[in-house]
Structures are given as structure tokens and as C-alpha cells.
Coordinates of C-alpha atoms in Angstrom, one line a residue:
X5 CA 26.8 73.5 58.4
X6 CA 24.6 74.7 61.2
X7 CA 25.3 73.6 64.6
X8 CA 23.0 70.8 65.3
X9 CA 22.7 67.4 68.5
X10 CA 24.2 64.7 66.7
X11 CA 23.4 62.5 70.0
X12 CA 22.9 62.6 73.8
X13 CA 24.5 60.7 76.4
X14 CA 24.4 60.0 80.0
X15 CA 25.3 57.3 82.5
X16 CA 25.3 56.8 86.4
X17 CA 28.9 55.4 88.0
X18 CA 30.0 52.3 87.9
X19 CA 32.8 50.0 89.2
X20 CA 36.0 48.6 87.5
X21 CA 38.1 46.3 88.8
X22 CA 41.6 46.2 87.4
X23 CA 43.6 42.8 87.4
X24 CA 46.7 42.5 89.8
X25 CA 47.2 42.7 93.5
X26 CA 48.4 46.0 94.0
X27 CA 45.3 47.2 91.4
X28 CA 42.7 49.1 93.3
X29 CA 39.0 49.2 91.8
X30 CA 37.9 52.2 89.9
X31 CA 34.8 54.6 90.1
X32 CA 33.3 56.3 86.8
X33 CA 31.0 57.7 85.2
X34 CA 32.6 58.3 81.8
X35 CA 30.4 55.3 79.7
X36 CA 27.4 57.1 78.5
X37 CA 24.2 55.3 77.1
X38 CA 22.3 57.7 74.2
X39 CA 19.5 58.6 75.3
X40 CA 16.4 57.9 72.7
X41 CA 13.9 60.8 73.3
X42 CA 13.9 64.2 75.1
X43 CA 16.0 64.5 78.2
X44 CA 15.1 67.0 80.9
X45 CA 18.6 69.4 81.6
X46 CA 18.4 70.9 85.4
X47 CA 21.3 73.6 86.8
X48 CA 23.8 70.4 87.5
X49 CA 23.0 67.9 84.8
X50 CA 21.1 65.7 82.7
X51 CA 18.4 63.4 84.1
X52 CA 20.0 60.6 84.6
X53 CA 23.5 61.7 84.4
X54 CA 25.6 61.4 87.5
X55 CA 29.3 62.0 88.4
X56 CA 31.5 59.8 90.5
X57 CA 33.8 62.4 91.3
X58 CA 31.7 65.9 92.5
X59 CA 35.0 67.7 93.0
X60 CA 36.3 68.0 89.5
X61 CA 33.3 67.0 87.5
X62 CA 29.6 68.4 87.7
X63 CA 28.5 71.2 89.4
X64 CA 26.9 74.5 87.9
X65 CA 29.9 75.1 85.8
X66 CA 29.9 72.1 84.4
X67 CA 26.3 70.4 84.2
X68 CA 26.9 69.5 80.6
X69 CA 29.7 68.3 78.7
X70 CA 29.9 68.7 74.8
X71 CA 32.4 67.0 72.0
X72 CA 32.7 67.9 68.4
X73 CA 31.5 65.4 65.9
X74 CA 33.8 65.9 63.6
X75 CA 36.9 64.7 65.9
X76 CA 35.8 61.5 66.2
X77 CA 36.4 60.3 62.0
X78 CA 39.8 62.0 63.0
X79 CA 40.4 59.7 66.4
X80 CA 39.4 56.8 64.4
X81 CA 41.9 56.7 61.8
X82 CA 44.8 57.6 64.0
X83 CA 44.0 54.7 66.2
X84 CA 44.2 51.5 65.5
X85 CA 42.0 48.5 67.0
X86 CA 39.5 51.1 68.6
X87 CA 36.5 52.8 66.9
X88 CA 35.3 55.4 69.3
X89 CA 31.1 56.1 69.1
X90 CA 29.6 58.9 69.7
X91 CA 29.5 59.5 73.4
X92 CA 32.8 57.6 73.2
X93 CA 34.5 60.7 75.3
X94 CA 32.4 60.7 77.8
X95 CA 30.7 63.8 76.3
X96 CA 26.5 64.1 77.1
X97 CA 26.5 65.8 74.0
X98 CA 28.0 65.2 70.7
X99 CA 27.5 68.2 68.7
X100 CA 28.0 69.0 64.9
X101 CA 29.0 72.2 63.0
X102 CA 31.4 73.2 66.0
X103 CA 34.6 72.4 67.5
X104 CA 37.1 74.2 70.0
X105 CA 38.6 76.8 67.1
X106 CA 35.3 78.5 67.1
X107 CA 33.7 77.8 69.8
X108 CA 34.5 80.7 72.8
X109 CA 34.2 81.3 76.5
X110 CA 30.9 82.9 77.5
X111 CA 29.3 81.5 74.1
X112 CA 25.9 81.4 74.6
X113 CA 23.3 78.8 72.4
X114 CA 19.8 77.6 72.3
X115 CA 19.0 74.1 72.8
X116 CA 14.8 73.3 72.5
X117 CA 14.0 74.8 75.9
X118 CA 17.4 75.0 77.4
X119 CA 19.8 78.3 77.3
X120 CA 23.3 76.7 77.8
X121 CA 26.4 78.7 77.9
X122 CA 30.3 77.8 77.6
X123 CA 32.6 78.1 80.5
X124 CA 35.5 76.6 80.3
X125 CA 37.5 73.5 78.5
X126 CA 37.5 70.2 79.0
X127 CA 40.4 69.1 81.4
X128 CA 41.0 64.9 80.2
X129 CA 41.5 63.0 83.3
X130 CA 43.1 60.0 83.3
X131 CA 39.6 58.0 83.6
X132 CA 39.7 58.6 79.8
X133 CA 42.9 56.8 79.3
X134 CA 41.5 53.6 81.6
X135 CA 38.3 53.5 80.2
X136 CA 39.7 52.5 76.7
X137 CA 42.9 51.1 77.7
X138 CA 45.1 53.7 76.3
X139 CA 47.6 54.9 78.3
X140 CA 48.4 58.1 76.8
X141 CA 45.1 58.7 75.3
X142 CA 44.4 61.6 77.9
X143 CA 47.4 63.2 76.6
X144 CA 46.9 62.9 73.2
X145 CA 43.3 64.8 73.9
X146 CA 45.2 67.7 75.7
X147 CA 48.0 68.3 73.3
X148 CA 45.3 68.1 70.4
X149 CA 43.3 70.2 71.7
X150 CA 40.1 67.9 71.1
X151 CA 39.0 68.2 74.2
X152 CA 35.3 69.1 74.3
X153 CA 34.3 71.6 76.5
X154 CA 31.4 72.6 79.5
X155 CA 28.4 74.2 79.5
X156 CA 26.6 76.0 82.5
X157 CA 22.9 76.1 82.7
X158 CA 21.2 79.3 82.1
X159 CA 17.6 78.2 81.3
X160 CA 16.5 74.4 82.4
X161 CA 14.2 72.5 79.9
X162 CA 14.4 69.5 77.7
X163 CA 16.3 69.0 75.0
X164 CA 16.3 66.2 72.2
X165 CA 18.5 64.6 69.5
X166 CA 18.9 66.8 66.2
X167 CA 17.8 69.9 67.7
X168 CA 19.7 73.0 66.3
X169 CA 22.3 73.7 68.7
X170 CA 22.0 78.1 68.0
X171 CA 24.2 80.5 68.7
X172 CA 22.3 83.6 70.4
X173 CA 24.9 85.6 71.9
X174 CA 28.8 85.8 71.6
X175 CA 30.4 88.1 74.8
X176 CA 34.5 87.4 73.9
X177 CA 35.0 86.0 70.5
X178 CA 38.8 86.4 71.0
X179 CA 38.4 84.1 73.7
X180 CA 38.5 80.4 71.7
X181 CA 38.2 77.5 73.5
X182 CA 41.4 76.4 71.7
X183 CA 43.4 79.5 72.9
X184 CA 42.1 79.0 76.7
X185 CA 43.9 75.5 76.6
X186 CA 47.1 76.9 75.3
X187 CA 46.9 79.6 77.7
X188 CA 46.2 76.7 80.6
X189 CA 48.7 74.5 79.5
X190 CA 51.4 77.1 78.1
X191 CA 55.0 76.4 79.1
X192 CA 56.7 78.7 80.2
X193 CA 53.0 80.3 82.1
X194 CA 52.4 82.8 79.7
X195 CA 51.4 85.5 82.5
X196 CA 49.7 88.4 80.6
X197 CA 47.5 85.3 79.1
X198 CA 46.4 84.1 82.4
X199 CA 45.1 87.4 83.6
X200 CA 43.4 87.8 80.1
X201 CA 41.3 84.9 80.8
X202 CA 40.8 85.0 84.1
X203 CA 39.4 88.3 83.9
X204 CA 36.7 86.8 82.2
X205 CA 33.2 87.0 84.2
X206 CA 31.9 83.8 82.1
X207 CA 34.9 81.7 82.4
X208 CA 34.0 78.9 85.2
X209 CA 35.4 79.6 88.8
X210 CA 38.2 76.6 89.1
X211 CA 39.7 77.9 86.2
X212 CA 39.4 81.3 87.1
X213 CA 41.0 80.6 90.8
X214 CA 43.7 78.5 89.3
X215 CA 44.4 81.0 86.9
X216 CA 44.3 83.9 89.5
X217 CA 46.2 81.7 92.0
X218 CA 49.6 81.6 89.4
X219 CA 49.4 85.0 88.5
X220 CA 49.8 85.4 91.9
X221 CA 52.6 83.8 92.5
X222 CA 54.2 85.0 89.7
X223 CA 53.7 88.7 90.9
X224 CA 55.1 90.5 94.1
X225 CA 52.8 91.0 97.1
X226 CA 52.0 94.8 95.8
X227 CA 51.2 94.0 91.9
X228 CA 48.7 91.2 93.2
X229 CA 47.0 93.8 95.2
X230 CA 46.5 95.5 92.3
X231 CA 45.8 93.3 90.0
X232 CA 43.2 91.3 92.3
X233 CA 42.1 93.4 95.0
X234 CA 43.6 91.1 97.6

């Protein structure tokens, strides 16, 4: 099956308030509406997509989030009580033929007008688990590795529903999405593994500085010099 837009999402932040005294309200933008027609896609996001949180969501790296179809029949029957819809991730794209196994850093595809490239995994915050009242749910994303994944901006333009979603150009096709999140989340730090991906030019820069920053620590003051120019 050819990669195709199953759906698009977005949504502006909103307030929930969370029963209890010591409870404190919470801020999110994470409940997308689909939007119907063609939606205009700038450097930093949709049109009329917004993040609550600038510091760890948006941005260049991250103007557009995208989630495999085909995880959410799998989500559905391992859950009880819930069935998750498309944009149910928080994802502004839902996207057929594709999912994190073959899907790599520096990817780059073809969206109607847009020219959209990969850049890193999606990191599930705990947002996820609140918005659907599951308390490990962000956990179960991570260690499943069904965690969507970012997209930078290349070429700004509208896209639509059931547009082909095409592969043009493929830099590091050893570089999965899936093996980027067990390098991330690898315990022990697998240290060879972090400087791997971190030397990657299209891999987005908070991943590339966190990476960078362990290898550093894990090195003495004269291999980091080496290693990083520092």
C-alpha cells in the first residue's frame, strides 16, 4: 500500500480542570478536530493548530506531527472501554502505508504542495495519559514504540485529506524511527549509538543536544574534544 493522508487534525489549547483540592488545572492542545478541506502548512504548523507548551512541542522541528494508521485497530483491541479515532494521539496527521519500522530520520515526502521531512520521534508526554484517563498510557506508547513521529517544513503549501503521502528522497535508511527510540531510551546508554544518531545533520536539534550532551558525560574532557569539537 502506498503511503497516503488517511485524515488531518488540529486544535488550539484548552483548559482541564481536574477534580480534588490539591488538583491543579491543565493546559493542552492534544484534542484535534479533522479538518474537512485543504489546510495551509507554514514552517511551525498547521493553520489553526497551536501548542500550549512552545518548549517541547512545535517549533521548526516539529511543525507537524504524524501517527500510523495502522496502530490504532492494534490500540483498540488491547484496550478495553476506549476506542481511540483517528487524531486520537494527538497526531495532525494520520497517515497510511507507513509506520516507525520504515519510516527513517531525514526521510523526505511529498504532500500536495508541501515538502515535509522527518526529524525525530515522538517523545509521549504525560498529556497523553490525562487526556484519556490512562495512567500508563504514555508508557505503553514508548515501550511499543507506536509513537508517531515529527516532520519539519521544507516547502510550505496546502495539503488535503487522501493525498499520496510520497517518498522523494531517503538520506539514512539505517536510521529507523524505531531504532532512534531504542537508542533514546536504551538502558544501559548504549554510547556508540548515541553518537551514531546524533551525528545526523537531519535529526532535530533537542535530540541531537541531548544526545550530544550524554555522550559527553560519558566521555573524558579530551575524547569529547574530539568527538565534538568543544
Amino acid at each position: 500500500m502506498s503511503p497516503r493522508i488517511e485524515s488531518i487534525q488540529v486544535g488550539r489549547p484548552q483548559q482541564f480542570d481536574v477534580e480534588g483540592e490539591s488538583a491543579k488545572p491543565w493546559t493542552s492542545a492534544i484534542i484535534k478536530q479533522t479538518v474537512p478541506g485543504p489546510v495551509f502548512v507554514s514552517r511551525t504548523n498547521l493553520a489553526g493548530d497551536e501548542q500550549a507548551d512552545s518548549k517541547h512541542h512545535g517549533g521548526p522541528d516539529k511543525a507537524v506531527l504524524a501517527y500510523a494508521a495502522s496502530h490504532y485497530p492494534t490500540w483498540n483491541s488491547e484496550i478495553e472501554d476506549v476506542e481511540f479515532p483517528a487524531g486520537g494521539f494527538g497526531e495532525n496527521l494520520t497517515v497510511s502505508g507507513i509506520d516507525e519500522s520504515c519510516c527513517c530520520i531525514g526521510d523526505t515526502f511529498r504532500v500536495g504542495q508541501c515538502l515535509l521531512q522527518v526529524s525525530q520521534p515522538r517523545q509521549p508526554c504525560w498529556k497523553l495519559s490525562k487526556r484519556w484517563g490512562i495512567p500508563n498510557l504514555s508508557v505503553l506508547v514508548q515501550k511499543t514504540g507506536r509513537t508517531g513521529w515529527y516532520l519539519r517544513v521544507l516547502e510550505e503549501g496546502e495539503i488535503a485529506a487522501d493525498m499520496p503521502f510520497d517518498l522523494v528522497e531517503r538520506l539514512h535508511p539505517e536510521l529507523t524511527l524505531s531504532w532512534a527510540s531504542s537508542v533514546m531510551y536504551a538502558k544501559p546508554r548504549r554510547h556508540n549509538d548515541d553518537l551514531r544518531l546524533a551525528s545526523c545533520p537531519e535529526l532535530s536539534e533537542s535530540w541531537r543536544t541531548n544526545l550530544e550532551n550524554r555522550a559527553h558525560r560519558g566521555q573524558s574532557p579530551s575524547d569529547a574534544k574530539r568527538l565534538f569539537g568543544t
